[in-house]
Coordinates of C-alpha atoms in Angstrom, one line a residue:
Chain A
M1 CA 0.4 23.8 -37.5
R2 CA 0.6 21.9 -40.8
V3 CA 1.9 18.3 -40.3
L4 CA 3.0 15.7 -42.8
I5 CA 3.5 12.0 -42.1
T6 CA 5.2 9.8 -44.6
G7 CA 4.8 6.0 -44.4
A8 CA 1.5 6.9 -42.8
G9 CA -0.2 3.7 -44.1
G10 CA 2.3 1.5 -42.2
F11 CA 2.3 -0.1 -38.8
I12 CA 3.8 2.8 -36.9
G13 CA 2.5 5.5 -39.3
Q14 CA -1.2 4.6 -38.8
A15 CA -0.9 4.8 -35.0
L16 CA 1.1 8.0 -35.2
A17 CA -1.4 9.7 -37.5
Q18 CA -4.2 8.9 -35.0
A19 CA -2.1 10.2 -32.1
V20 CA -1.2 13.4 -33.9
A21 CA -4.9 14.0 -34.7
D22 CA -5.9 13.3 -31.1
R23 CA -3.0 14.9 -29.2
R24 CA -1.7 17.9 -31.1
P25 CA -4.3 20.7 -30.3
D26 CA -2.3 23.1 -32.5
L27 CA -2.9 21.0 -35.6
S28 CA -4.4 22.9 -38.5
Q29 CA -3.8 20.4 -41.4
L30 CA -2.7 16.8 -41.4
V31 CA -1.4 15.3 -44.6
L32 CA -0.7 11.5 -44.8
T33 CA 1.3 9.9 -47.6
D34 CA 2.3 6.4 -48.5
Q35 CA 2.5 4.3 -51.6
H36 CA -1.0 3.1 -50.8
I37 CA -3.1 4.9 -48.2
T38 CA -6.9 4.7 -48.1
E39 CA -7.8 5.7 -44.5
G40 CA -6.7 8.0 -41.8
P41 CA -8.1 10.1 -38.9
Q42 CA -11.1 12.3 -39.7
G43 CA -10.1 15.5 -41.6
A44 CA -6.7 14.2 -42.7
A45 CA -5.8 14.6 -46.3
L46 CA -4.6 11.3 -48.0
Q47 CA -2.0 11.7 -50.7
P48 CA -0.9 8.3 -52.1
G49 CA 2.3 8.5 -54.1
D50 CA 5.9 7.6 -54.6
L51 CA 8.5 9.6 -52.6
T52 CA 11.2 8.6 -55.2
D53 CA 9.2 10.6 -57.8
P54 CA 10.5 14.2 -57.7
G55 CA 7.3 15.5 -59.3
F56 CA 5.1 13.9 -56.6
V57 CA 7.4 15.2 -53.8
D58 CA 7.2 18.8 -55.2
A59 CA 3.4 18.7 -55.3
L60 CA 3.3 17.1 -51.8
L61 CA 5.5 19.7 -50.2
A62 CA 4.0 22.7 -51.9
P63 CA 1.8 23.8 -49.0
G64 CA 4.8 24.0 -46.7
F65 CA 4.9 22.0 -43.4
D66 CA 5.8 23.1 -39.9
L67 CA 6.3 19.5 -38.8
V68 CA 7.2 16.4 -40.8
F69 CA 7.5 12.8 -39.5
H70 CA 9.4 10.8 -42.1
L71 CA 8.7 7.2 -41.5
A72 CA 8.6 5.8 -45.1
S73 CA 11.3 3.3 -45.8
L74 CA 12.1 -0.1 -47.4
P75 CA 12.6 -2.5 -44.5
G76 CA 16.2 -3.7 -44.0
A77 CA 15.9 -7.3 -45.2
R78 CA 14.1 -6.3 -48.4
A79 CA 16.6 -3.4 -49.0
E80 CA 19.5 -5.7 -48.6
G81 CA 18.1 -7.9 -51.4
A82 CA 17.0 -5.0 -53.7
P83 CA 19.9 -2.5 -53.3
D84 CA 18.9 -0.1 -56.1
L85 CA 15.4 0.2 -54.7
G86 CA 16.8 0.6 -51.2
H87 CA 19.1 3.3 -52.4
R88 CA 16.3 5.3 -53.9
I89 CA 13.8 4.8 -51.1
N90 CA 16.1 4.8 -48.1
L91 CA 18.7 7.4 -49.2
L92 CA 17.7 9.5 -52.2
A93 CA 14.1 10.0 -51.0
P94 CA 14.9 11.3 -47.5
I95 CA 17.6 13.6 -48.9
A96 CA 15.2 15.1 -51.4
L97 CA 12.3 15.3 -48.8
A98 CA 14.4 17.0 -46.1
R99 CA 15.8 19.5 -48.5
G100 CA 12.4 20.1 -50.0
V101 CA 10.8 20.7 -46.6
A102 CA 13.6 23.1 -45.6
Q103 CA 13.3 25.1 -48.9
R104 CA 9.6 25.8 -48.3
R105 CA 9.6 26.3 -44.6
P106 CA 13.1 27.0 -43.2
G107 CA 13.5 25.7 -39.6
A108 CA 10.6 23.3 -39.9
R109 CA 10.7 20.4 -37.3
F110 CA 11.7 17.2 -39.0
V111 CA 11.4 13.9 -37.0
F112 CA 13.2 11.1 -38.8
A113 CA 12.6 7.4 -38.1
S114 CA 16.2 6.2 -37.9
S115 CA 17.2 2.8 -36.7
I116 CA 19.5 1.0 -34.4
A117 CA 20.8 -0.6 -37.6
V118 CA 23.1 2.5 -37.8
Y119 CA 25.3 0.9 -35.1
G120 CA 26.2 -2.4 -36.8
A121 CA 27.7 -5.1 -34.5
L122 CA 27.5 -4.0 -30.9
R123 CA 29.6 -5.4 -28.1
E124 CA 29.8 -2.8 -25.3
T125 CA 27.1 -0.7 -23.6
V126 CA 25.5 1.6 -26.1
A127 CA 26.0 5.3 -25.3
P128 CA 26.0 8.5 -27.3
A129 CA 29.7 8.0 -28.2
T130 CA 29.1 4.5 -29.6
P131 CA 30.5 4.5 -33.2
C132 CA 28.3 3.7 -36.1
E133 CA 29.5 0.9 -38.4
P134 CA 26.3 -0.3 -40.2
A135 CA 26.2 -3.9 -41.2
L136 CA 23.3 -3.5 -43.6
S137 CA 22.7 -1.0 -46.4
Y138 CA 19.5 0.0 -44.6
G139 CA 21.6 1.1 -41.6
A140 CA 24.2 2.9 -43.8
H141 CA 21.4 4.9 -45.5
K142 CA 19.8 5.8 -42.2
R143 CA 23.2 6.9 -40.9
M144 CA 23.9 9.0 -44.0
T145 CA 20.5 10.7 -43.5
E146 CA 21.2 11.4 -39.9
V147 CA 24.4 13.2 -40.9
L148 CA 22.6 15.2 -43.5
L149 CA 19.8 16.2 -41.1
A150 CA 22.3 17.3 -38.5
D151 CA 24.0 19.5 -41.1
L152 CA 20.8 21.0 -42.3
T153 CA 19.9 21.7 -38.6
R154 CA 23.4 23.3 -38.0
R155 CA 22.7 25.6 -41.0
G156 CA 19.3 26.5 -39.6
D157 CA 17.6 25.1 -42.7
L158 CA 15.7 22.5 -40.6
N159 CA 15.2 21.7 -36.9
A160 CA 15.7 17.9 -37.2
V161 CA 15.9 15.0 -34.8
S162 CA 16.6 11.3 -35.7
L163 CA 15.0 8.6 -33.5
R164 CA 17.0 5.4 -33.5
L165 CA 14.3 2.7 -33.3
P166 CA 14.7 -0.9 -32.5
G167 CA 12.3 -3.5 -33.9
V168 CA 8.9 -2.2 -32.9
V169 CA 6.4 -4.8 -31.7
A170 CA 4.0 -6.3 -32.5
R171 CA 3.9 -5.8 -36.3
P172 CA 1.1 -7.6 -38.1
A173 CA 2.2 -11.2 -39.0
T174 CA 1.5 -10.3 -42.7
E175 CA 4.2 -7.6 -42.9
T176 CA 7.3 -8.8 -44.6
G177 CA 10.8 -7.5 -45.2
H178 CA 11.8 -7.0 -41.6
G179 CA 14.7 -9.2 -40.5
S180 CA 13.4 -8.7 -37.0
A181 CA 9.9 -10.2 -37.8
F182 CA 10.5 -12.9 -35.2
M183 CA 10.2 -10.3 -32.5
S184 CA 6.6 -9.6 -33.5
L185 CA 5.6 -13.2 -34.3
L186 CA 6.5 -14.3 -30.8
F187 CA 3.6 -12.1 -29.5
H188 CA 1.1 -13.1 -32.2
K189 CA 1.8 -16.8 -32.2
I190 CA 1.8 -17.3 -28.4
A191 CA -1.3 -15.0 -27.9
A192 CA -3.1 -17.1 -30.6
G193 CA -2.2 -20.4 -28.8
Q194 CA -0.1 -21.5 -31.8
G195 CA 3.3 -23.1 -32.0
Y196 CA 6.1 -21.0 -33.5
D197 CA 9.5 -22.0 -34.9
C198 CA 11.5 -19.0 -33.7
P199 CA 14.7 -18.6 -35.7
V200 CA 16.8 -17.4 -32.8
P201 CA 17.4 -19.0 -29.3
D202 CA 15.6 -18.2 -26.2
T203 CA 18.8 -16.6 -24.9
A204 CA 18.8 -14.0 -27.7
R205 CA 18.9 -10.5 -26.1
C206 CA 16.9 -7.9 -28.0
W207 CA 15.8 -4.3 -27.5
W208 CA 12.1 -4.0 -27.3
L209 CA 9.7 -1.1 -27.9
S210 CA 6.0 -1.4 -28.3
R211 CA 4.1 0.6 -30.9
P212 CA 2.4 2.9 -28.3
A213 CA 5.7 3.7 -26.7
C214 CA 7.2 4.3 -30.1
V215 CA 4.4 6.7 -31.0
D216 CA 4.9 8.5 -27.7
A217 CA 8.5 8.9 -28.6
F218 CA 7.7 10.5 -32.0
L219 CA 5.2 12.9 -30.4
H220 CA 7.5 13.8 -27.6
A221 CA 10.4 14.4 -30.1
S222 CA 8.1 16.7 -32.2
T223 CA 7.7 19.0 -29.2
L224 CA 11.4 19.3 -28.4
D225 CA 14.0 21.5 -30.0
G226 CA 17.2 20.3 -31.5
D227 CA 19.0 17.1 -30.2
A228 CA 20.2 15.7 -33.5
V229 CA 20.1 12.0 -32.5
I230 CA 18.0 10.4 -29.9
Q231 CA 18.4 6.8 -28.8
P232 CA 15.0 6.2 -27.1
P233 CA 15.0 4.0 -24.0
V234 CA 14.1 0.4 -24.6
L235 CA 13.5 -2.8 -22.7
H236 CA 16.5 -5.2 -22.9
L237 CA 15.1 -8.7 -22.5
T238 CA 15.8 -12.2 -23.8
T239 CA 13.3 -13.7 -26.3
G240 CA 12.7 -16.4 -23.6
A241 CA 11.6 -13.8 -21.0
V242 CA 9.3 -12.0 -23.5
A243 CA 7.7 -15.3 -24.5
Q244 CA 7.1 -16.1 -20.9
A245 CA 5.5 -12.7 -20.3
V246 CA 3.3 -13.1 -23.4
A247 CA 2.1 -16.4 -22.1
E248 CA 1.4 -15.0 -18.6
V249 CA -0.5 -11.9 -19.8
T250 CA -2.5 -13.8 -22.4
G251 CA -3.1 -16.9 -20.3
Q252 CA -1.7 -19.1 -23.0
T253 CA 1.1 -21.7 -23.0
S254 CA 4.3 -20.8 -24.9
R255 CA 4.9 -23.5 -27.5
V256 CA 7.9 -22.0 -29.2
I257 CA 10.7 -24.1 -30.7
W258 CA 13.9 -22.1 -30.5
G259 CA 16.3 -21.9 -33.4
D260 CA 20.0 -21.0 -33.8
D261 CA 20.1 -18.6 -36.8
A262 CA 23.5 -17.0 -36.1
R263 CA 23.0 -14.2 -38.6
L264 CA 19.6 -13.1 -37.3
T265 CA 20.9 -13.5 -33.7
G266 CA 23.9 -11.4 -34.5
L267 CA 21.8 -8.6 -36.1
F268 CA 18.9 -8.5 -33.6
G269 CA 19.5 -10.9 -30.7
A270 CA 23.0 -10.0 -29.4
L271 CA 22.3 -6.5 -28.2
P272 CA 24.3 -5.1 -25.2
D273 CA 23.0 -2.8 -22.5
L274 CA 21.9 0.7 -23.4
D275 CA 22.8 3.8 -21.5
A276 CA 19.7 5.8 -22.4
S277 CA 20.3 8.6 -19.9
P278 CA 20.3 11.4 -22.4
A279 CA 16.9 10.4 -23.7
L280 CA 15.5 9.7 -20.3
N281 CA 16.6 13.1 -19.2
A282 CA 14.9 14.6 -22.2
G283 CA 11.6 12.9 -21.1
F284 CA 11.6 9.8 -23.3
R285 CA 10.2 6.5 -21.8
A286 CA 10.4 2.8 -22.6
D287 CA 7.5 0.4 -21.8
A288 CA 7.5 0.1 -18.0
D289 CA 8.3 -3.7 -17.8
A290 CA 7.8 -6.9 -19.7
R291 CA 4.1 -7.2 -18.9
A292 CA 3.5 -3.6 -19.9
L293 CA 5.4 -4.3 -23.1
V294 CA 3.1 -7.3 -23.9
R295 CA -0.1 -5.3 -23.1
N296 CA 1.1 -2.4 -25.2
A297 CA 2.3 -4.6 -28.1
L298 CA -1.0 -6.4 -28.3
A299 CA -3.2 -3.4 -27.8
Chain B
M1 CA 45.0 -1.7 -65.3
R2 CA 42.6 1.1 -66.3
V3 CA 42.8 4.1 -64.0
L4 CA 40.6 7.1 -63.6
I5 CA 41.4 10.3 -61.7
T6 CA 38.8 12.9 -61.0
G7 CA 39.8 16.4 -60.1
A8 CA 42.9 15.6 -62.1
G9 CA 43.4 19.3 -63.0
G10 CA 43.7 20.4 -59.4
F11 CA 46.7 20.9 -57.1
I12 CA 46.8 17.3 -55.8
G13 CA 45.3 15.7 -58.9
Q14 CA 48.0 17.0 -61.3
A15 CA 50.8 15.5 -59.1
L16 CA 48.9 12.3 -58.6
A17 CA 48.4 11.8 -62.3
Q18 CA 52.1 12.2 -62.9
A19 CA 52.9 9.8 -60.1
V20 CA 50.5 7.2 -61.4
A21 CA 52.0 7.4 -64.8
D22 CA 55.5 7.1 -63.4
R23 CA 55.0 4.6 -60.7
R24 CA 52.3 2.1 -61.7
P25 CA 54.0 -0.3 -64.1
D26 CA 50.7 -2.2 -64.5
L27 CA 49.0 0.9 -66.0
S28 CA 47.3 0.2 -69.4
Q29 CA 45.1 3.3 -69.6
L30 CA 45.0 6.6 -67.6
V31 CA 41.9 8.8 -67.9
L32 CA 41.9 12.3 -66.3
T33 CA 38.8 14.3 -65.8
D34 CA 38.1 17.8 -64.3
Q35 CA 35.9 20.7 -65.3
H36 CA 38.8 22.1 -67.2
I37 CA 41.8 20.0 -68.0
T38 CA 44.2 20.7 -70.8
E39 CA 47.4 18.8 -69.9
G40 CA 48.5 15.6 -68.3
P41 CA 51.2 12.9 -68.5
Q42 CA 52.1 11.6 -71.9
G43 CA 49.5 9.0 -73.1
A44 CA 46.8 10.1 -70.6
A45 CA 43.3 10.7 -72.0
L46 CA 41.8 14.1 -71.0
Q47 CA 38.1 14.1 -70.5
P48 CA 36.9 17.6 -69.4
G49 CA 33.3 17.6 -68.0
D50 CA 30.9 18.0 -65.2
L51 CA 30.6 15.1 -62.7
T52 CA 27.1 16.4 -61.7
D53 CA 25.9 15.6 -65.3
P54 CA 24.7 12.0 -65.4
G55 CA 25.2 11.8 -69.1
F56 CA 28.8 12.8 -68.8
V57 CA 29.4 10.3 -66.0
D58 CA 27.8 7.5 -68.0
A59 CA 30.1 8.2 -70.9
L60 CA 33.2 8.7 -68.7
L61 CA 32.7 5.4 -66.9
A62 CA 31.8 3.3 -69.9
P63 CA 35.2 1.7 -70.4
G64 CA 35.1 0.3 -66.8
F65 CA 38.0 1.2 -64.5
D66 CA 40.0 -1.1 -62.1
L67 CA 41.2 1.8 -60.0
V68 CA 39.5 5.2 -59.4
F69 CA 40.9 8.1 -57.4
H70 CA 38.0 10.5 -56.7
L71 CA 39.5 13.9 -55.8
A72 CA 37.0 16.3 -57.4
S73 CA 35.2 18.5 -54.8
L74 CA 34.0 22.0 -54.1
P75 CA 36.3 23.3 -51.3
G76 CA 34.8 23.6 -47.9
A77 CA 34.6 27.4 -47.6
R78 CA 33.0 27.7 -51.1
A79 CA 30.6 24.9 -50.4
E80 CA 29.5 26.5 -47.2
G81 CA 28.4 29.6 -49.1
A82 CA 26.9 27.7 -52.1
P83 CA 25.0 24.9 -50.4
D84 CA 23.1 23.6 -53.5
L85 CA 26.2 23.5 -55.5
G86 CA 28.1 21.8 -52.7
H87 CA 25.3 19.3 -52.3
R88 CA 25.6 18.3 -56.0
I89 CA 29.3 18.3 -56.2
N90 CA 30.3 16.9 -52.8
L91 CA 27.4 14.5 -52.2
L92 CA 25.4 13.5 -55.2
A93 CA 28.4 13.3 -57.6
P94 CA 30.4 10.9 -55.4
I95 CA 27.4 8.8 -54.8
A96 CA 26.6 8.5 -58.5
L97 CA 30.3 8.0 -59.4
A98 CA 30.9 5.2 -56.9
R99 CA 27.8 3.3 -57.9
G100 CA 28.6 3.8 -61.6
V101 CA 32.1 2.4 -61.2
A102 CA 30.8 -0.5 -59.2
Q103 CA 28.2 -1.3 -61.7
R104 CA 30.7 -1.6 -64.6
R105 CA 33.5 -3.3 -62.7
P106 CA 32.4 -4.9 -59.4
G107 CA 35.1 -4.9 -56.8
A108 CA 37.1 -2.0 -58.4
R109 CA 39.5 -0.2 -56.1
F110 CA 38.1 3.2 -55.2
V111 CA 40.3 5.7 -53.4
F112 CA 38.3 8.6 -52.0
A113 CA 39.8 12.0 -51.0
S114 CA 38.0 12.5 -47.7
S115 CA 38.9 15.2 -45.2
I116 CA 39.5 15.7 -41.5
A117 CA 36.5 18.0 -41.8
V118 CA 34.5 14.9 -41.1
Y119 CA 35.5 15.2 -37.4
G120 CA 34.2 18.6 -36.6
A121 CA 35.5 20.2 -33.4
L122 CA 38.3 18.1 -31.9
R123 CA 39.5 18.2 -28.3
E124 CA 41.1 14.9 -27.5
T125 CA 43.7 12.8 -29.3
V126 CA 42.3 11.6 -32.6
A127 CA 42.1 7.9 -32.9
P128 CA 40.0 5.4 -35.0
A129 CA 37.2 5.6 -32.4
T130 CA 36.9 9.4 -32.6
P131 CA 33.3 10.3 -33.4
C132 CA 32.4 12.3 -36.5
E133 CA 30.4 15.5 -35.9
P134 CA 31.1 17.6 -39.0
A135 CA 30.9 21.4 -38.5
L136 CA 30.7 22.2 -42.2
S137 CA 28.5 20.8 -45.0
Y138 CA 31.7 19.9 -46.8
G139 CA 32.6 17.5 -43.9
A140 CA 29.0 16.2 -43.6
H141 CA 29.1 15.3 -47.3
K142 CA 32.5 13.7 -47.0
R143 CA 31.3 11.6 -44.0
M144 CA 28.1 10.5 -45.8
T145 CA 30.3 9.4 -48.8
E146 CA 32.6 7.4 -46.4
V147 CA 29.6 5.6 -45.0
L148 CA 28.3 4.8 -48.5
L149 CA 31.7 3.5 -49.7
A150 CA 32.0 1.3 -46.6
D151 CA 28.7 -0.2 -47.4
L152 CA 29.4 -0.8 -51.1
T153 CA 32.7 -2.4 -50.0
R154 CA 30.9 -4.6 -47.4
R155 CA 28.6 -5.7 -50.2
G156 CA 31.5 -6.5 -52.5
D157 CA 30.4 -3.9 -55.1
L158 CA 33.5 -1.9 -54.6
N159 CA 36.8 -2.1 -52.7
A160 CA 37.0 1.4 -51.4
V161 CA 39.1 3.3 -49.0
S162 CA 38.7 6.9 -47.7
L163 CA 41.7 9.0 -46.9
R164 CA 41.0 11.8 -44.4
L165 CA 43.3 14.6 -45.6
P166 CA 44.2 17.7 -43.7
G167 CA 45.0 20.9 -45.5
V168 CA 47.7 19.9 -48.0
V169 CA 50.5 22.3 -48.6
A170 CA 51.5 24.4 -50.4
R171 CA 48.6 25.1 -52.7
P172 CA 49.1 27.9 -55.3
A173 CA 48.4 31.3 -53.9
T174 CA 45.8 31.7 -56.7
E175 CA 43.6 28.8 -55.5
T176 CA 40.5 30.0 -53.6
G177 CA 37.8 28.5 -51.6
H178 CA 39.9 26.7 -49.0
G179 CA 39.4 28.0 -45.5
S180 CA 42.9 26.5 -44.8
A181 CA 44.5 28.7 -47.5
F182 CA 46.6 30.5 -44.8
M183 CA 48.5 27.2 -44.3
S184 CA 49.8 27.4 -47.9
L185 CA 50.3 31.1 -48.0
L186 CA 52.7 30.9 -45.1
F187 CA 55.1 28.9 -47.3
H188 CA 54.7 31.1 -50.4
K189 CA 54.9 34.5 -48.7
I190 CA 57.9 33.7 -46.6
A191 CA 59.8 31.9 -49.4
A192 CA 59.2 35.0 -51.6
G193 CA 60.5 37.3 -48.9
Q194 CA 57.1 39.0 -48.6
G195 CA 55.1 40.1 -45.6
Y196 CA 52.0 38.2 -44.7
D197 CA 48.9 39.0 -42.6
C198 CA 48.2 35.5 -41.3
P199 CA 44.6 35.3 -40.0
V200 CA 45.5 32.9 -37.1
P201 CA 48.0 33.3 -34.3
D202 CA 51.5 31.7 -34.3
T203 CA 50.3 29.3 -31.6
A204 CA 47.7 27.8 -33.9
R205 CA 48.4 24.0 -34.0
C206 CA 47.6 22.5 -37.4
W207 CA 48.0 19.2 -39.1
W208 CA 50.4 19.4 -42.0
L209 CA 50.9 17.2 -45.0
S210 CA 52.9 18.1 -48.1
R211 CA 51.6 17.4 -51.6
P212 CA 54.3 14.8 -52.3
A213 CA 53.5 13.0 -49.0
C214 CA 49.8 13.2 -49.9
V215 CA 50.4 11.7 -53.3
D216 CA 52.4 8.9 -51.7
A217 CA 49.4 8.2 -49.5
F218 CA 47.1 8.0 -52.4
L219 CA 49.4 5.6 -54.3
H220 CA 50.0 3.4 -51.3
A221 CA 46.2 3.3 -50.6
S222 CA 45.7 2.1 -54.1
T223 CA 47.9 -0.9 -53.6
L224 CA 46.2 -2.1 -50.4
D225 CA 43.0 -4.0 -49.9
G226 CA 40.1 -2.9 -47.8
D227 CA 40.5 -0.6 -44.7
A228 CA 37.5 1.5 -45.1
V229 CA 38.9 4.7 -43.6
I230 CA 42.5 5.7 -43.2
Q231 CA 43.7 8.7 -41.2
P232 CA 47.1 9.3 -42.8
P233 CA 49.8 10.4 -40.4
V234 CA 50.5 14.1 -40.4
L235 CA 53.0 16.5 -38.8
H236 CA 51.4 18.4 -35.8
L237 CA 53.1 21.7 -35.6
T238 CA 52.2 25.3 -34.7
T239 CA 52.1 27.9 -37.5
G240 CA 54.9 29.7 -35.7
A241 CA 57.2 26.6 -35.9
V242 CA 56.3 26.1 -39.6
A243 CA 57.0 29.8 -40.4
Q244 CA 60.4 29.4 -38.7
A245 CA 61.2 26.3 -40.7
V246 CA 60.2 28.0 -44.0
A247 CA 62.5 30.9 -43.2
E248 CA 65.4 28.6 -42.3
V249 CA 65.1 26.3 -45.3
T250 CA 64.6 29.2 -47.8
G251 CA 67.1 31.6 -46.1
Q252 CA 64.5 34.3 -45.8
T253 CA 63.3 36.3 -42.8
S254 CA 59.7 35.6 -41.6
R255 CA 57.7 38.8 -41.7
V256 CA 54.4 37.4 -40.7
I257 CA 51.9 39.4 -38.7
W258 CA 49.8 37.0 -36.7
G259 CA 46.0 37.4 -36.4
D260 CA 43.3 36.1 -34.1
D261 CA 40.5 34.8 -36.3
A262 CA 38.7 32.6 -33.8
R263 CA 36.6 30.8 -36.4
L264 CA 39.5 29.8 -38.7
T265 CA 41.6 28.9 -35.6
G266 CA 38.8 26.7 -34.3
L267 CA 38.4 24.9 -37.7
F268 CA 42.1 24.4 -38.7
G269 CA 44.4 25.7 -35.9
A270 CA 43.1 23.9 -32.7
L271 CA 43.9 20.4 -33.7
P272 CA 44.8 17.9 -31.0
D273 CA 47.3 15.0 -31.2
L274 CA 46.8 12.2 -33.7
D275 CA 47.2 8.5 -32.9
A276 CA 48.0 7.4 -36.5
S277 CA 49.2 4.0 -35.5
P278 CA 46.8 2.1 -37.7
A279 CA 47.9 4.0 -40.8
L280 CA 51.6 3.8 -39.7
N281 CA 51.2 0.0 -39.3
A282 CA 49.7 -0.1 -42.8
G283 CA 52.8 1.7 -44.2
F284 CA 51.6 5.3 -44.5
R285 CA 54.1 8.0 -43.7
A286 CA 54.0 11.7 -42.9
D287 CA 56.7 14.2 -43.9
A288 CA 59.8 13.3 -41.8
D289 CA 60.0 16.7 -39.9
A290 CA 59.3 20.4 -40.3
R291 CA 62.3 21.0 -42.7
A292 CA 61.3 18.0 -44.8
L293 CA 57.7 19.4 -44.9
V294 CA 59.0 22.7 -46.2
R295 CA 61.2 21.2 -48.8
N296 CA 58.4 18.9 -50.0
A297 CA 55.8 21.7 -49.9
L298 CA 57.9 24.0 -52.0
A299 CA 59.1 21.3 -54.4

């Protein structure tokens, strides 16, 4: 099986590449691409390049892939401030990539890193019928790509699934452009015994998913058939509860000063309950509890 | 006010162009474009060309428009059989057009001819919360464009509204590519005293909107502000009831032989009720009744 991972130099992509190399015994070729990529699992082919460049995409896809994980994107906060770049990276590139994959290998499995940003403001329990009214261009582009992938799947051109990811923790403190960066910094700052001015209050209710649980979701999705959109199960916890769990697991004292940024709280810290029963029935799993989340996030 | 109409050589576009010329006293310039366009209201500028050609679009949009009606599209049945062409005309062209209009005249009013094909299979009463699961690439592309336009509007780049149109009647019998062609042929064949092999049964329940009522909806939408998606009110009638009304209004005898095409019936003849209260409250109107529909459709 020939596998391609885009965004393979990123936080999730690096871990996914290793997991694919370790856990897909049917793997015959693993190609990793990103704007800059200098390392990967043994035997993987590294193809640095720009997915908004049609010539690069043509050459990249030439071998034909049986399975593609499309993770590359411009993060939401950066895309909101650079709309033309966001348009090219988050909309035009996935469209061209998906169609290019389908052209060379009809029916290929295509696992797309979508986002809970597709929903926009949420008030009631999230379920499969929850409407999508994105409040950021990032979410609008993800939603448009989901619709395209569902149509390509309906036609038999691809066999695609979109995973709607929450903020995945704990991203390196050096990564920028994610409005949800505070969710990761909570882990790093408390674990390091440092103080942290968190922009949202300790009552902010977020959806939490560790990188290992996220990687498991990608791998599991790659083995299934169909199911256009999957909302993976998540932990639904307040920032205060997570801070306490980090302190407990790491033996540190939480020295967080809580803020009141209404915009960030509205985007990432006002999330309602999630009815993840379709994904649970399909075998997807969240981190087991707050302490498991902390251990996985800091692993 | 500078106004652009795309698809202005088509069935709806021709009537809309005349209505804009007659009923927008603030009109200073009217530009009409289509692949082939040789006539329009007095004073209108005719710009034949291809909206999938970036050079043509650049030149077309150069003056900057305050109001754009985007009607050009490849009909659903044709697009389903020519997916690459459909992709260019029904997805890439509206994306480029909307962004080009916004670039030259931020906040311009953009009225988009969307379609009830965005819904896919419908079972329950259609209301604003009805999910979109398009069953044709045409509907997927329309839905993707709606999402993009809502995002451009949220950003203040455009002031866009999408009108979800049903099959509009009565299209000329010579027009091809519409799966809903039978809805128009019912009018023409009975009015001409001819027999007609209708592909769907007389119990098929369709949504009906005459061209004059459709043009009124476009004009009304152009005078409003915001409201990302409008589902205009329609008449919900069986094909049998419409055939009878056509016969009564035209003084002819209906000599229709009813068919049982399950696919066409599923796509166009199995429509549930519509709760159009948001559009009614916003001043949109359907044809008054079946006889008014017939008179308007044959006008």
